[in-house]
Coordinates of C-alpha atoms and ligand atoms in Angstrom, one line a residue:
X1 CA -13.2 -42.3 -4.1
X2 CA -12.3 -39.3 -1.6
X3 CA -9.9 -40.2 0.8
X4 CA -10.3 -38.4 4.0
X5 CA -7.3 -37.9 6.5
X6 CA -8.3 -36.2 9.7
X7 CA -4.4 -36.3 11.0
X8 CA -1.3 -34.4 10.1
X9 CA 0.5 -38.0 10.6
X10 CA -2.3 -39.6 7.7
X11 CA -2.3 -36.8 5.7
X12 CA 1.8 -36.3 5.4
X13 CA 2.0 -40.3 4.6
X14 CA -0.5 -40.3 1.9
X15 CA 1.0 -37.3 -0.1
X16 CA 4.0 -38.9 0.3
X17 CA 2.6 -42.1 -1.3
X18 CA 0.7 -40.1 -3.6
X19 CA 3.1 -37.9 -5.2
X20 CA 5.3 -40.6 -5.7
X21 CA 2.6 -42.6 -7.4
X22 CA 4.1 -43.7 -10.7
X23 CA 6.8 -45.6 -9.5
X24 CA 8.6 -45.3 -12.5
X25 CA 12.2 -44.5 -12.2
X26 CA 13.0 -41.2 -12.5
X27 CA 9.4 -39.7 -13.1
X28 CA 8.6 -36.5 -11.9
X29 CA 6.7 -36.2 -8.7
X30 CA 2.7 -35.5 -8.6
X31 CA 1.7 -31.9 -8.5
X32 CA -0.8 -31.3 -5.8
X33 CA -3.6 -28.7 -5.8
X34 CA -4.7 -27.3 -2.0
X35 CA -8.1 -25.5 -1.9
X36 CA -8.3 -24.6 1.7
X37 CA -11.7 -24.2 2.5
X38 CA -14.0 -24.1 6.0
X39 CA -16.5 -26.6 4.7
X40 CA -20.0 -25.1 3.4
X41 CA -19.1 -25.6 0.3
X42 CA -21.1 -24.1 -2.5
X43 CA -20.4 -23.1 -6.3
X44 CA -17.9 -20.6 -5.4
X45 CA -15.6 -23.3 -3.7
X46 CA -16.7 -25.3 -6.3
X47 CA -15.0 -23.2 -8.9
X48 CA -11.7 -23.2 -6.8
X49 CA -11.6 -27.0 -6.8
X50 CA -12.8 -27.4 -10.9
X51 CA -9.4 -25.1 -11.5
X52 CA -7.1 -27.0 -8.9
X53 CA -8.4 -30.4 -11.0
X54 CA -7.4 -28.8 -14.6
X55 CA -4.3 -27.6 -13.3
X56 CA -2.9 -30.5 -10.9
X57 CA -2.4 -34.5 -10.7
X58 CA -3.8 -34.6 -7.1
X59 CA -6.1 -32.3 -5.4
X60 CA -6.8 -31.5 -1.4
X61 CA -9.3 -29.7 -0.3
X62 CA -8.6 -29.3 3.7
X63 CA -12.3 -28.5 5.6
X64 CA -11.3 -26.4 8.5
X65 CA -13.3 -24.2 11.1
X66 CA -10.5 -22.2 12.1
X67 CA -11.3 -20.5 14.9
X68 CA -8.7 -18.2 16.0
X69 CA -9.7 -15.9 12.8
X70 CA -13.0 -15.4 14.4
X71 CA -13.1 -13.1 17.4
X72 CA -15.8 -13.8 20.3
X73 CA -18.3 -11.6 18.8
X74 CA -18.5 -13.4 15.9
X75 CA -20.5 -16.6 14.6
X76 CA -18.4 -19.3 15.3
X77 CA -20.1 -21.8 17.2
X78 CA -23.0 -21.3 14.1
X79 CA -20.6 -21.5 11.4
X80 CA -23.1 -23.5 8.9
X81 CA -21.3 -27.3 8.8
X82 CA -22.8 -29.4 5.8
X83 CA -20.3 -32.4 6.0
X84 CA -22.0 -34.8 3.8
X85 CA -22.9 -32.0 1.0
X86 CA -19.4 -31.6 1.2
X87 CA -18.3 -34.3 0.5
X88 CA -21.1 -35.2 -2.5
X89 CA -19.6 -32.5 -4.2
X90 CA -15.8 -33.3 -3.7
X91 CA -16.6 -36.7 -4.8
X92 CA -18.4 -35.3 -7.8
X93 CA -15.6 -32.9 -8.6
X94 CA -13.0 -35.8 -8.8
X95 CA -11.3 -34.6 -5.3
X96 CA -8.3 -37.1 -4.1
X97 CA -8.2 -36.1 -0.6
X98 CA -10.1 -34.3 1.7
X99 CA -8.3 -32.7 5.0
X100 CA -10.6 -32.5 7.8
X101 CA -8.8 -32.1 11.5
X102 CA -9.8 -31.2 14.6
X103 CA -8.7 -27.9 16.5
X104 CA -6.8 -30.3 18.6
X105 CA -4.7 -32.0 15.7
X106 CA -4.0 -28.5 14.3
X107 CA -3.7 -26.4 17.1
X108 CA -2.8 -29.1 20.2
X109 CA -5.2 -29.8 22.8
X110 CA -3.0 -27.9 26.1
X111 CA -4.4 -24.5 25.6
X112 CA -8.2 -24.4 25.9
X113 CA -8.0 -20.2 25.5
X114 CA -5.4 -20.4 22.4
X115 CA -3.0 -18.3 24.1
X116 CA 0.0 -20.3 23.1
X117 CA -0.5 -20.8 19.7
X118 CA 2.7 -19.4 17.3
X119 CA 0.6 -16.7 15.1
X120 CA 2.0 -15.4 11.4
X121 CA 1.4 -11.8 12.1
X122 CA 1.0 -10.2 8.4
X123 CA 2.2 -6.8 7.8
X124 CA 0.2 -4.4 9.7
X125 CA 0.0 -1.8 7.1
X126 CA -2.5 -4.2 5.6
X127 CA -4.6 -4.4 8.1
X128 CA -5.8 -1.1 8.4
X129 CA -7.8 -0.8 6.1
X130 CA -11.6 -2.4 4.4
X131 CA -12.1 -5.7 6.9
X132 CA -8.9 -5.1 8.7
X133 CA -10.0 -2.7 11.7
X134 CA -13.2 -4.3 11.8
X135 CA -12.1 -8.0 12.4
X136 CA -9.3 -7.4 15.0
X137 CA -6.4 -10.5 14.8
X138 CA -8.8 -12.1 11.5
X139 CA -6.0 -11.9 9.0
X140 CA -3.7 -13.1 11.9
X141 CA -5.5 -16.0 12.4
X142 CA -6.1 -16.9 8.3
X143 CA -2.4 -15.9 7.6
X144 CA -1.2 -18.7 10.5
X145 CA -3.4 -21.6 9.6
X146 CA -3.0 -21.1 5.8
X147 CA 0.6 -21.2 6.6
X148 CA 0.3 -24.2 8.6
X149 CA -1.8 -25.7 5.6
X150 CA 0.7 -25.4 3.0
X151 CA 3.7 -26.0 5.2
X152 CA 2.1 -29.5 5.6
X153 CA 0.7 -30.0 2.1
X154 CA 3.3 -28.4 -0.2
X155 CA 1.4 -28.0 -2.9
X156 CA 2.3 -26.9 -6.2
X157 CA -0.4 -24.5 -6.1
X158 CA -2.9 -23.1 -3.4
X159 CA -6.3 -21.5 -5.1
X160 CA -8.2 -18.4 -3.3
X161 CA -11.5 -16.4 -3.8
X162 CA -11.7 -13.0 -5.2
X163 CA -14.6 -12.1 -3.6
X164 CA -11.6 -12.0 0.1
X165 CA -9.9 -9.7 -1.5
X166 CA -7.9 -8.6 1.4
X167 CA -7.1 -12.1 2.3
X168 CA -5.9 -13.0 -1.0
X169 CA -3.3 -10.3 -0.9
X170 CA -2.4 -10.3 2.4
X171 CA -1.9 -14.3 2.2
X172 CA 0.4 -13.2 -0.9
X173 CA 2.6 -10.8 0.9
X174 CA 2.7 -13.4 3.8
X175 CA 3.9 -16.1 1.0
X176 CA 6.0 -13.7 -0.7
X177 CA 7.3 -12.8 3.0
X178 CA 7.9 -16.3 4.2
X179 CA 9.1 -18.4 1.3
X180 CA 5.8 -20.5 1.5
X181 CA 5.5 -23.2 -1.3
X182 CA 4.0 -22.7 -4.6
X183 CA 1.8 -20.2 -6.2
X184 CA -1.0 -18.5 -4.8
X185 CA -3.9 -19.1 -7.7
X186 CA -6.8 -15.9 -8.0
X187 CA -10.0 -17.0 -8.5
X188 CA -12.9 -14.9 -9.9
X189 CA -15.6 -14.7 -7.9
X190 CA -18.6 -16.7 -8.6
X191 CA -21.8 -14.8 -8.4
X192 CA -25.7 -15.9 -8.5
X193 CA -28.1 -14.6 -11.0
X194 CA -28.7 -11.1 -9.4
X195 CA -24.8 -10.3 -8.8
X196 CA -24.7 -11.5 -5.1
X197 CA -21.0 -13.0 -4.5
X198 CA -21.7 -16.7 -3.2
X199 CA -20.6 -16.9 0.3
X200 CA -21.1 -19.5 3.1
X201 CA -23.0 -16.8 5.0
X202 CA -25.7 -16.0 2.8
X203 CA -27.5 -19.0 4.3
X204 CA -28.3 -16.6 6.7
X205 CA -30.5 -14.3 5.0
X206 CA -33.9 -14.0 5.5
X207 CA -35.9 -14.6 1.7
X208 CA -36.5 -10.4 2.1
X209 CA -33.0 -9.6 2.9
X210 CA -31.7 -11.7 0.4
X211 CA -33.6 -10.5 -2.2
X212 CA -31.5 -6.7 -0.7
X213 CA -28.3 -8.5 -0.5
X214 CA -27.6 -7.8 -4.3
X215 CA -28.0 -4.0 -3.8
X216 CA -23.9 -4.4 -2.6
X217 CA -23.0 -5.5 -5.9
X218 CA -25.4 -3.1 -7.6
X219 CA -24.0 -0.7 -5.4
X220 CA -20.0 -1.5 -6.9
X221 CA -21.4 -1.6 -10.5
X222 CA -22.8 1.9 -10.0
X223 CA -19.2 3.1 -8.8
X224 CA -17.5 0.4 -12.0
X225 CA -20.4 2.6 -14.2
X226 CA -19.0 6.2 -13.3
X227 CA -15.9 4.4 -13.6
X228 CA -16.2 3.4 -16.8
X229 CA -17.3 7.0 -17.9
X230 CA -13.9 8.2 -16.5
X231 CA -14.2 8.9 -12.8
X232 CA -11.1 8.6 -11.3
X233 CA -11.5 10.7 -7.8
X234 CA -11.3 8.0 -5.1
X235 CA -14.3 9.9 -2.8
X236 CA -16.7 10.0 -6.0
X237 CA -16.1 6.5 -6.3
X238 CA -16.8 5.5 -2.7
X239 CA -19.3 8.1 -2.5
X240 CA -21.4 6.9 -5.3
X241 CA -21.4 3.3 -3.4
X242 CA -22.3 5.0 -0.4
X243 CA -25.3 6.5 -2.4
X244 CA -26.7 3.5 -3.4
X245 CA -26.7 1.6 -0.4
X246 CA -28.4 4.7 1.6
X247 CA -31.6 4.2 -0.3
X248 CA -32.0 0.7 1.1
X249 CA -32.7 1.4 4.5
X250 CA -32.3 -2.3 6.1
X251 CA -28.6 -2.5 5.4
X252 CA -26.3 -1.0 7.3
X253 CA -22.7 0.1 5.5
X254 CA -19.7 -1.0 7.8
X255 CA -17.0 0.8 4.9
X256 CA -16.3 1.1 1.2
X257 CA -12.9 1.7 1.0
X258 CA -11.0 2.2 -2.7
X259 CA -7.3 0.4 -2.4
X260 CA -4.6 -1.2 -4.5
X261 CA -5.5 -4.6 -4.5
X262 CA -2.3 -5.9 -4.1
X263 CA -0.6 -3.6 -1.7
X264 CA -4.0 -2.4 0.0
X265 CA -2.6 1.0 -0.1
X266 CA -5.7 3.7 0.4
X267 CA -6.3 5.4 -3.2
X268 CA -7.0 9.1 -3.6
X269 CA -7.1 8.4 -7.5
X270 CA -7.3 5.2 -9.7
X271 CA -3.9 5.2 -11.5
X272 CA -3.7 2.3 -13.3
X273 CA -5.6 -0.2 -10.9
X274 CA -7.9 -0.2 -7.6
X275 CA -10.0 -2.5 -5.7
X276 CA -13.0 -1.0 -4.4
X277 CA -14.9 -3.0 -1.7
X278 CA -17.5 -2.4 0.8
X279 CA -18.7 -4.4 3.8
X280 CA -22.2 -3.9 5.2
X281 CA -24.8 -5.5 7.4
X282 CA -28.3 -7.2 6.6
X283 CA -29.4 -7.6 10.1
X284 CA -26.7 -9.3 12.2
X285 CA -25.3 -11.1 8.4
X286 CA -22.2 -9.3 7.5
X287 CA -21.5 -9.2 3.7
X288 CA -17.9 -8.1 1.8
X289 CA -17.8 -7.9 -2.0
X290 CA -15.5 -5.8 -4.1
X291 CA -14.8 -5.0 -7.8
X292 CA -11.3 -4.2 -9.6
X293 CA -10.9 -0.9 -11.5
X294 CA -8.9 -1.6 -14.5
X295 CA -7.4 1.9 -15.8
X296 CA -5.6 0.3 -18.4
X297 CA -5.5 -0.4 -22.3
X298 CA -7.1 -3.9 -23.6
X299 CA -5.2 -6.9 -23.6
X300 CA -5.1 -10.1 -26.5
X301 CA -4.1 -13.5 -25.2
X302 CA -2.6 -16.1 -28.2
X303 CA -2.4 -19.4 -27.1
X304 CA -2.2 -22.5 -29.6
X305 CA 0.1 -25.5 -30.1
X306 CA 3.3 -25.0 -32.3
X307 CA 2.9 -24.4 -35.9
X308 CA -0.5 -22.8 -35.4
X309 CA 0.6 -19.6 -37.0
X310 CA 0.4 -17.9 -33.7
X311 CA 3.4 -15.7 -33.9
X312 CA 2.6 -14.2 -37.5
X313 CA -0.9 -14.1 -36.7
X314 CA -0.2 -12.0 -33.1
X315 CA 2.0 -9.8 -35.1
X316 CA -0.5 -8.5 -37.5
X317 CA -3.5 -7.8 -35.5
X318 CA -1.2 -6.0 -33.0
X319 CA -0.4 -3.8 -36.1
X320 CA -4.2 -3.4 -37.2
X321 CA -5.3 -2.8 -33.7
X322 CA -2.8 -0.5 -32.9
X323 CA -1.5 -2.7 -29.9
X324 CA 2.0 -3.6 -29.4
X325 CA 3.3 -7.0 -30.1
X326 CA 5.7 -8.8 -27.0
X327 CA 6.8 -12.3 -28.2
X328 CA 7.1 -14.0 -24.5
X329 CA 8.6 -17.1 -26.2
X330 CA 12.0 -14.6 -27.1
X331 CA 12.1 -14.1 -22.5
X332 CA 13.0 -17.8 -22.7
X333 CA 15.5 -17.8 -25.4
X334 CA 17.3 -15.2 -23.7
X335 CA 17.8 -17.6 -20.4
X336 CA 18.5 -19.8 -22.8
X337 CA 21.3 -18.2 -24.4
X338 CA 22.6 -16.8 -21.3
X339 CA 22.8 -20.6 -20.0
X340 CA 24.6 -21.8 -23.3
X341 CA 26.7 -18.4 -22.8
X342 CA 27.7 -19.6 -19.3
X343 CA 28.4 -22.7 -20.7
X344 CA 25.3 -24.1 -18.0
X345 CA 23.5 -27.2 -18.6
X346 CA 20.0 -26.2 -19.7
X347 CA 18.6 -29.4 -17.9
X348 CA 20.3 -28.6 -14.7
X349 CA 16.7 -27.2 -12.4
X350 CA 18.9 -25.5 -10.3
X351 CA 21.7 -23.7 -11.9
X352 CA 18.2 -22.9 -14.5
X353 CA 16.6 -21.4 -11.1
X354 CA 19.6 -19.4 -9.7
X355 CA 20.6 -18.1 -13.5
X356 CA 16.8 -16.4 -13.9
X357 CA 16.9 -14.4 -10.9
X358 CA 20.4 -13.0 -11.9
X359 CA 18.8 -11.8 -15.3
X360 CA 17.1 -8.8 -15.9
X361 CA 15.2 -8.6 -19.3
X362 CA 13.0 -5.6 -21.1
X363 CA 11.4 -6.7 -24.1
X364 CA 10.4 -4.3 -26.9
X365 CA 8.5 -4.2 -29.8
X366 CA 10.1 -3.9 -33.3
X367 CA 7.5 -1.0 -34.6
X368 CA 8.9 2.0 -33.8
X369 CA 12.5 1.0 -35.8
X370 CA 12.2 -0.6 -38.9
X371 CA 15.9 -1.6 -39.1
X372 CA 14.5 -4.3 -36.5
X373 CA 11.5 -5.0 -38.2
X374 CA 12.7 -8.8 -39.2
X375 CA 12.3 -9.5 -35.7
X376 CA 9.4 -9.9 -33.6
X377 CA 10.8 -8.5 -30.9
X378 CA 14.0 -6.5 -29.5
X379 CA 15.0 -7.9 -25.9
X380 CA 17.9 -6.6 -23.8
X381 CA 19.3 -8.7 -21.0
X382 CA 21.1 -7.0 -17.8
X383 CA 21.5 -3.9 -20.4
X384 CA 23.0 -5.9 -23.4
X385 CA 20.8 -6.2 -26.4
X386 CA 20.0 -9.4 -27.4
X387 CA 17.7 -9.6 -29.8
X388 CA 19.7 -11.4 -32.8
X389 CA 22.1 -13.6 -30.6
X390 CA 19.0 -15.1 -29.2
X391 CA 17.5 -16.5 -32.8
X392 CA 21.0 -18.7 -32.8
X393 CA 19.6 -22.7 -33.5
X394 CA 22.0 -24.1 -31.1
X395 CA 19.5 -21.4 -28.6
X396 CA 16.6 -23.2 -30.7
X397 CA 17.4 -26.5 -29.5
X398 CA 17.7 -25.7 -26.2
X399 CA 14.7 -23.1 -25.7
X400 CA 11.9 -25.7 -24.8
X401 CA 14.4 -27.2 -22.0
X402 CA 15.0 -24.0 -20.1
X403 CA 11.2 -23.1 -20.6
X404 CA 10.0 -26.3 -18.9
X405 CA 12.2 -25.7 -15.5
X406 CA 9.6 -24.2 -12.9
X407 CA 11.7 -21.1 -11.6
X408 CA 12.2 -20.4 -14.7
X409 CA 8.6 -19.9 -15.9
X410 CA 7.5 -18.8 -12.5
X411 CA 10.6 -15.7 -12.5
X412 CA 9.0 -15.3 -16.3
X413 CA 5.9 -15.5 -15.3
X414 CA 6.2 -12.4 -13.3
X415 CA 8.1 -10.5 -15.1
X416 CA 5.7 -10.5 -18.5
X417 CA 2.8 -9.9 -15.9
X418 CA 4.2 -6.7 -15.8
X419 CA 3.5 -5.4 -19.0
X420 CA -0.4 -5.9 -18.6
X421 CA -0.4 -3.2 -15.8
X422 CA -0.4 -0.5 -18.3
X423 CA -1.8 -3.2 -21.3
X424 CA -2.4 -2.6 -25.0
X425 CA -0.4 -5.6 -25.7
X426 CA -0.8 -9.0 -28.2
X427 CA 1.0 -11.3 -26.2
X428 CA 1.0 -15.3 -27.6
X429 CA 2.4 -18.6 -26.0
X430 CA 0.6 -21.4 -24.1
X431 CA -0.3 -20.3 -21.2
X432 CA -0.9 -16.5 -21.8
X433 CA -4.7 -16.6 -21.5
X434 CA -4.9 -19.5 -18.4
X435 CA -1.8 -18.0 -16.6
X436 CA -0.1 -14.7 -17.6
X437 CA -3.3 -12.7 -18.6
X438 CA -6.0 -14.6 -17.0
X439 CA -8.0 -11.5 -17.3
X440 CA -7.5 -10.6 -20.9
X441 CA -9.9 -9.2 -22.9
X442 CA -10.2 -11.5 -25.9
X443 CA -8.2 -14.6 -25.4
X444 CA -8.0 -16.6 -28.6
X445 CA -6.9 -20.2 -29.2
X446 CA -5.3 -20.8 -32.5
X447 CA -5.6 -24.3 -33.5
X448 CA -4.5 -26.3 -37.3
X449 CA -4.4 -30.5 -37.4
X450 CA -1.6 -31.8 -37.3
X451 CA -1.3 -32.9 -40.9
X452 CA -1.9 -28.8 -41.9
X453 CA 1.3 -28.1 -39.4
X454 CA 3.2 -30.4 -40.8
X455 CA 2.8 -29.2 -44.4
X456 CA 3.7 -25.5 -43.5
X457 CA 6.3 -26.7 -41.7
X458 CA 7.3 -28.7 -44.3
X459 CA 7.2 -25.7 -46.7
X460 CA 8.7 -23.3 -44.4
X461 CA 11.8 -25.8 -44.5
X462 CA 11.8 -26.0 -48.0
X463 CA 12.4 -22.0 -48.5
X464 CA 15.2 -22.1 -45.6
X465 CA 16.6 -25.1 -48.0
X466 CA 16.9 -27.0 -44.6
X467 CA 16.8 -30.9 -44.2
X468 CA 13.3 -31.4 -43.9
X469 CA 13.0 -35.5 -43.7
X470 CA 9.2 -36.6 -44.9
X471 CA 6.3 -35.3 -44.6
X472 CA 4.9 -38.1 -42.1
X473 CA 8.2 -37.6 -40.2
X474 CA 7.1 -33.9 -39.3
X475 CA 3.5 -34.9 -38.4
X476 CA 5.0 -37.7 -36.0
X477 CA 7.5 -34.9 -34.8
X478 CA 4.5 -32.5 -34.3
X479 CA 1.5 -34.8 -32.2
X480 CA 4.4 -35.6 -30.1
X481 CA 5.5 -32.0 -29.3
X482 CA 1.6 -31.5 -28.8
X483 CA 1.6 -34.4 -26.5
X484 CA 4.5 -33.0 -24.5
X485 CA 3.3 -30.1 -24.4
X486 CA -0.4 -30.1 -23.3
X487 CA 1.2 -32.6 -20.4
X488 CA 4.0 -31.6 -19.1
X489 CA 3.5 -30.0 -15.7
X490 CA 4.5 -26.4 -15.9
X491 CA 2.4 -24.5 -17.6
X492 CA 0.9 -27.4 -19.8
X493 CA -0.6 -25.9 -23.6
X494 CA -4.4 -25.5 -22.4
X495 CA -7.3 -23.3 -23.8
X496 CA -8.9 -20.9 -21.5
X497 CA -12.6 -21.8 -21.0
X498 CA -13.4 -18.5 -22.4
X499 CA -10.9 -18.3 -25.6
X500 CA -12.6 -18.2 -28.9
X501 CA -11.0 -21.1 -31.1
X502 CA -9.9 -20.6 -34.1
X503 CA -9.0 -23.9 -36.6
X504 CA -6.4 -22.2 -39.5
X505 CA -6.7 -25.3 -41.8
X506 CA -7.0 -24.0 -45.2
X507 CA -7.6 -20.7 -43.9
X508 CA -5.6 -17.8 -45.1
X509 CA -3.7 -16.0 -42.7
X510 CA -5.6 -12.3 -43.6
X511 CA -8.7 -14.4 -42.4
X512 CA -7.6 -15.3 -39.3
X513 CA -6.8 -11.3 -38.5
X514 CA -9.5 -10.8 -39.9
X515 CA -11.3 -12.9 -38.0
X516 CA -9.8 -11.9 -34.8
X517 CA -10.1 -8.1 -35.4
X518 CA -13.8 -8.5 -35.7
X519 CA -14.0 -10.5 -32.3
X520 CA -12.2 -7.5 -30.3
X521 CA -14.4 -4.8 -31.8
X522 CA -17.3 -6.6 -31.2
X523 CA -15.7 -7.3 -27.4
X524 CA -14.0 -4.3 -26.8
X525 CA -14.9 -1.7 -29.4
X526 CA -13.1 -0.1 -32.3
Ligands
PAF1 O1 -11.5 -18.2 3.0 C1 -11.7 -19.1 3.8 O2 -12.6 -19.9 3.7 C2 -10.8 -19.1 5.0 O3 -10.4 -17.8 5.5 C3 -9.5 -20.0 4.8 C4 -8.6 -19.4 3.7 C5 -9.9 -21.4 4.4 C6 -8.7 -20.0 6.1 O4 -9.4 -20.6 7.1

């Protein structure tokens, strides 16, 4: 059952009921999910909110007309309002709470022409460009009330459109800028079957201009096409959008402007990445859409529970694919051996969180020096090479700790984010296809039972001539790592909805490269 909270005052009390929900002494708070959203809600939203449930204990999706991001020209008294759709299909998507206020409760009631409303002016460099000049004080008036939203929700995590592209990277500087709570979570686009980006406002088309509302998307793919064949010239790409829409004469091109998606810096030339996005109007509806321009080498995600072979596995197709192979998991054991260094207790969230921001890693791979070959990869922190110091067991026993403290991962997070900018990597973990490389090009999810895991373990042991207890032992040992691990909060052990699963019991490890070299040529080409 939705529970809906039209008051800061109700809404406050129950997440503060909420979070706290299982009482048990020393349990971890709820996460909480925000989808902030002004009501209409179609797939697209729907999307957002499907994610925030797989991700989060609690979910809020706040319903607001805001309307000091729409200026007086613009359709806000005809906004399209579909209350009870809305809440059919937050019911339907297992919703906890839905926050619906007034203007009044958000904004107070004492100014009827907003004039003294504290704004969160976002950094005007941003605004100059694609919707920016068009929509005078828009971004102004999203950047204050999604502020306001997650000052009052705190969620763990917040989840945006792709299709607002500005938005989403103007709402991440203003995060970035202002400290706001949690992550900001990109979400692709949802398009119907002829390419149109689902928006609120294509309930304004005529059937005829509909039907022309896909050329915008067309339009982009023409531009992605060229792209593809190795245009990089910013004005061939925009001009090859501009081409397209000119031959459909009922639409009317407001800009198509090629940027860096995250800094919205104008592009004479894709480098590495660009966002290219157009605005246009189909009688008085005005449509956005963009694509991304990915100037970079492909990318494979591992993720799989422990023991699946993941690690051996990554290794080899990185060397028959000519990638290069970055264990993430060896980013960890460095904080982790920095913290037993320091003589820090691993468990201790803050001195974890203030440690991570004081170390700067660079990971390497092991190819290009086969004196290092026995490793999977070198790793240097603030300058000091690492790489042996950091396969120490008493760094071993402590690794998963230091991995499960938020800043940790988050500061991690970042950091191995970076090397997908250029790509051509095998990265494997958990969370390397759902959070680090959400994009990836082949994302594979390496499974085994539990009893096969055990075994190799159990072998694996054997060689080392360590203590290995019995067999059952192991497989208890194992299902309750998996159960930690596909639980616990940060970053839980999850398959991407569109990894290829791979079960390795009684498989040989040359088929499973095998295997996986097939699916990226038949993905990405040889
Ligand atoms: O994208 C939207 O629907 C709105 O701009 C948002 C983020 C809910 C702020 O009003």
């Amino acid at each position: 059952m939705v529970r809906i909270l039209k008051t800061v005052k109700g809404l406050s009390c129950y997440l503060q009921q909420r979070r706290c929900a299982p009482s048990v002494a020393g349990a971890e708070p709820l996460s909480v999910g925000l989808v902030p959203t002004m009501g209409n809600l179609h797939r697209g939203h729907q999307s957002l909110i499907d994610r925030a449930r797989r991700e989060n204990e609690l979910v809020v999706v706040s319903i607001f007309i805001n309307p000091i991001q729409f200026s007086a020209a613009e359709d806000l008294a005809t906004y399209p309002q579909t209350p009870g759709e809305d809440l059919a299909l937050c019911q339907q998507a297992g919703v906890d709470a839905i926050f619906l206020p007034t203007t009044a409760e958000l904004y107070g009631s004492i100014d009827p022409d907003r004039q003294q409303i504290t704004r969160v002016m976002p950094p005007p460099a941003m605004l100059t460009v694609l919707c920016g000049p068009h929509r005078p004080g828009h971004f102004e008036g999203v950047a204050t009330v999604v502020t306001k939203l997650l000052s009052l929700v705190n969620p763990q995590r917040t989840y945006l459109g792709a299709k607002d592209a500005q938005q989403l990277a103007i709402l991440r500087q203003v995060a970035a800028d202002l400290k706001l709570p949690g992550e900001l979570v990109a979400c692709p686009t949802v398009r119907d079957w002829d390419g149109l980006a689902l928006s609120s406002r294509n309930r304004y088309l005529s059937p005829e201009q509909r039907n022309q509302a896909a050329h915008l998307y067309q339009s982009l793919k023409a531009a992605q096409t060229l792209f593809k064949a190795g245009e990089r010239h910013g004005h061939t790409l925009t001009a090859a959008v501009e081409r397209h829409l000119g031959q459909v004469p009922t639409l009317t091109l407001e800009y198509v402007d090629l940027v860096h998606p995250h800094s919205l810096k104008v592009l004479d030339s894709v480098e590495s990445i660009g966002l290219l996005g157009v605005a246009a109007y189909l009688g008085k509806t005005r449509l956005i859409d963009n694509v991304v321009l990915r100037n970079r080498k492909p990318i494979v995600a591992i993720d799989g529970p422990a023991g699946a072979g993941k690690s051996t596995v990554a290794r080899q197709v990185a060397q028959r694919l000519n990638l290069i192979y970055l264990d993430s998991g060896a980013m960890y054991r460095a904080i982790a051996w920095k913290a037993l260094d320091l003589g820090l207790d691993p468990a201790d969230e803050v001195a974890m969180a203030e440690l991570v921001q004081s170390c700067d890693l660079r990971l390497a791979a092991t190819t290009d020096d086969p004196a290092w070959a026995a490793y999977p990869s070198r790793l240097w922190l603030n300058g000091q090479e690492v790489t042996e110091l950091i396969r120490h067991p008493a760094v071993t026993e402590r690794v998963s700790t230091v991995a499960a403290q938020p800043m940790v991962r988050q500061t991690l997070l970042n950091q191995q984010r970076q090397y997908g900018i250029t790509g051509g990597v095998v990265m494997e973990g958990r969370d390397i296809g759902t959070q680090v490389f959400p994009e990836a090009e082949l994302k594979i999810f390496l499974t085994a039972s539990v009893e096969e895991r055990a075994r190799r373990r159990w072998s694996d042991l054997q060689v080392q001539q360590q203590p290995k207890g019995s067999l059952e032992e192991l497989e208890q040992a194992i299902a309750t790592r998996d159960y930690q691990d596909s639980t616990r909060r940060v970053a839980p052990l999850r398959k991407a909805e569109d990894a290829l699963e791979l079960n390795t019991d009684g498989v040989e490890i040359e088929a499973v490269v095998d295997q996986i070299v097939t699916w990226f040529q038949a993905k990405v080409g040889s």
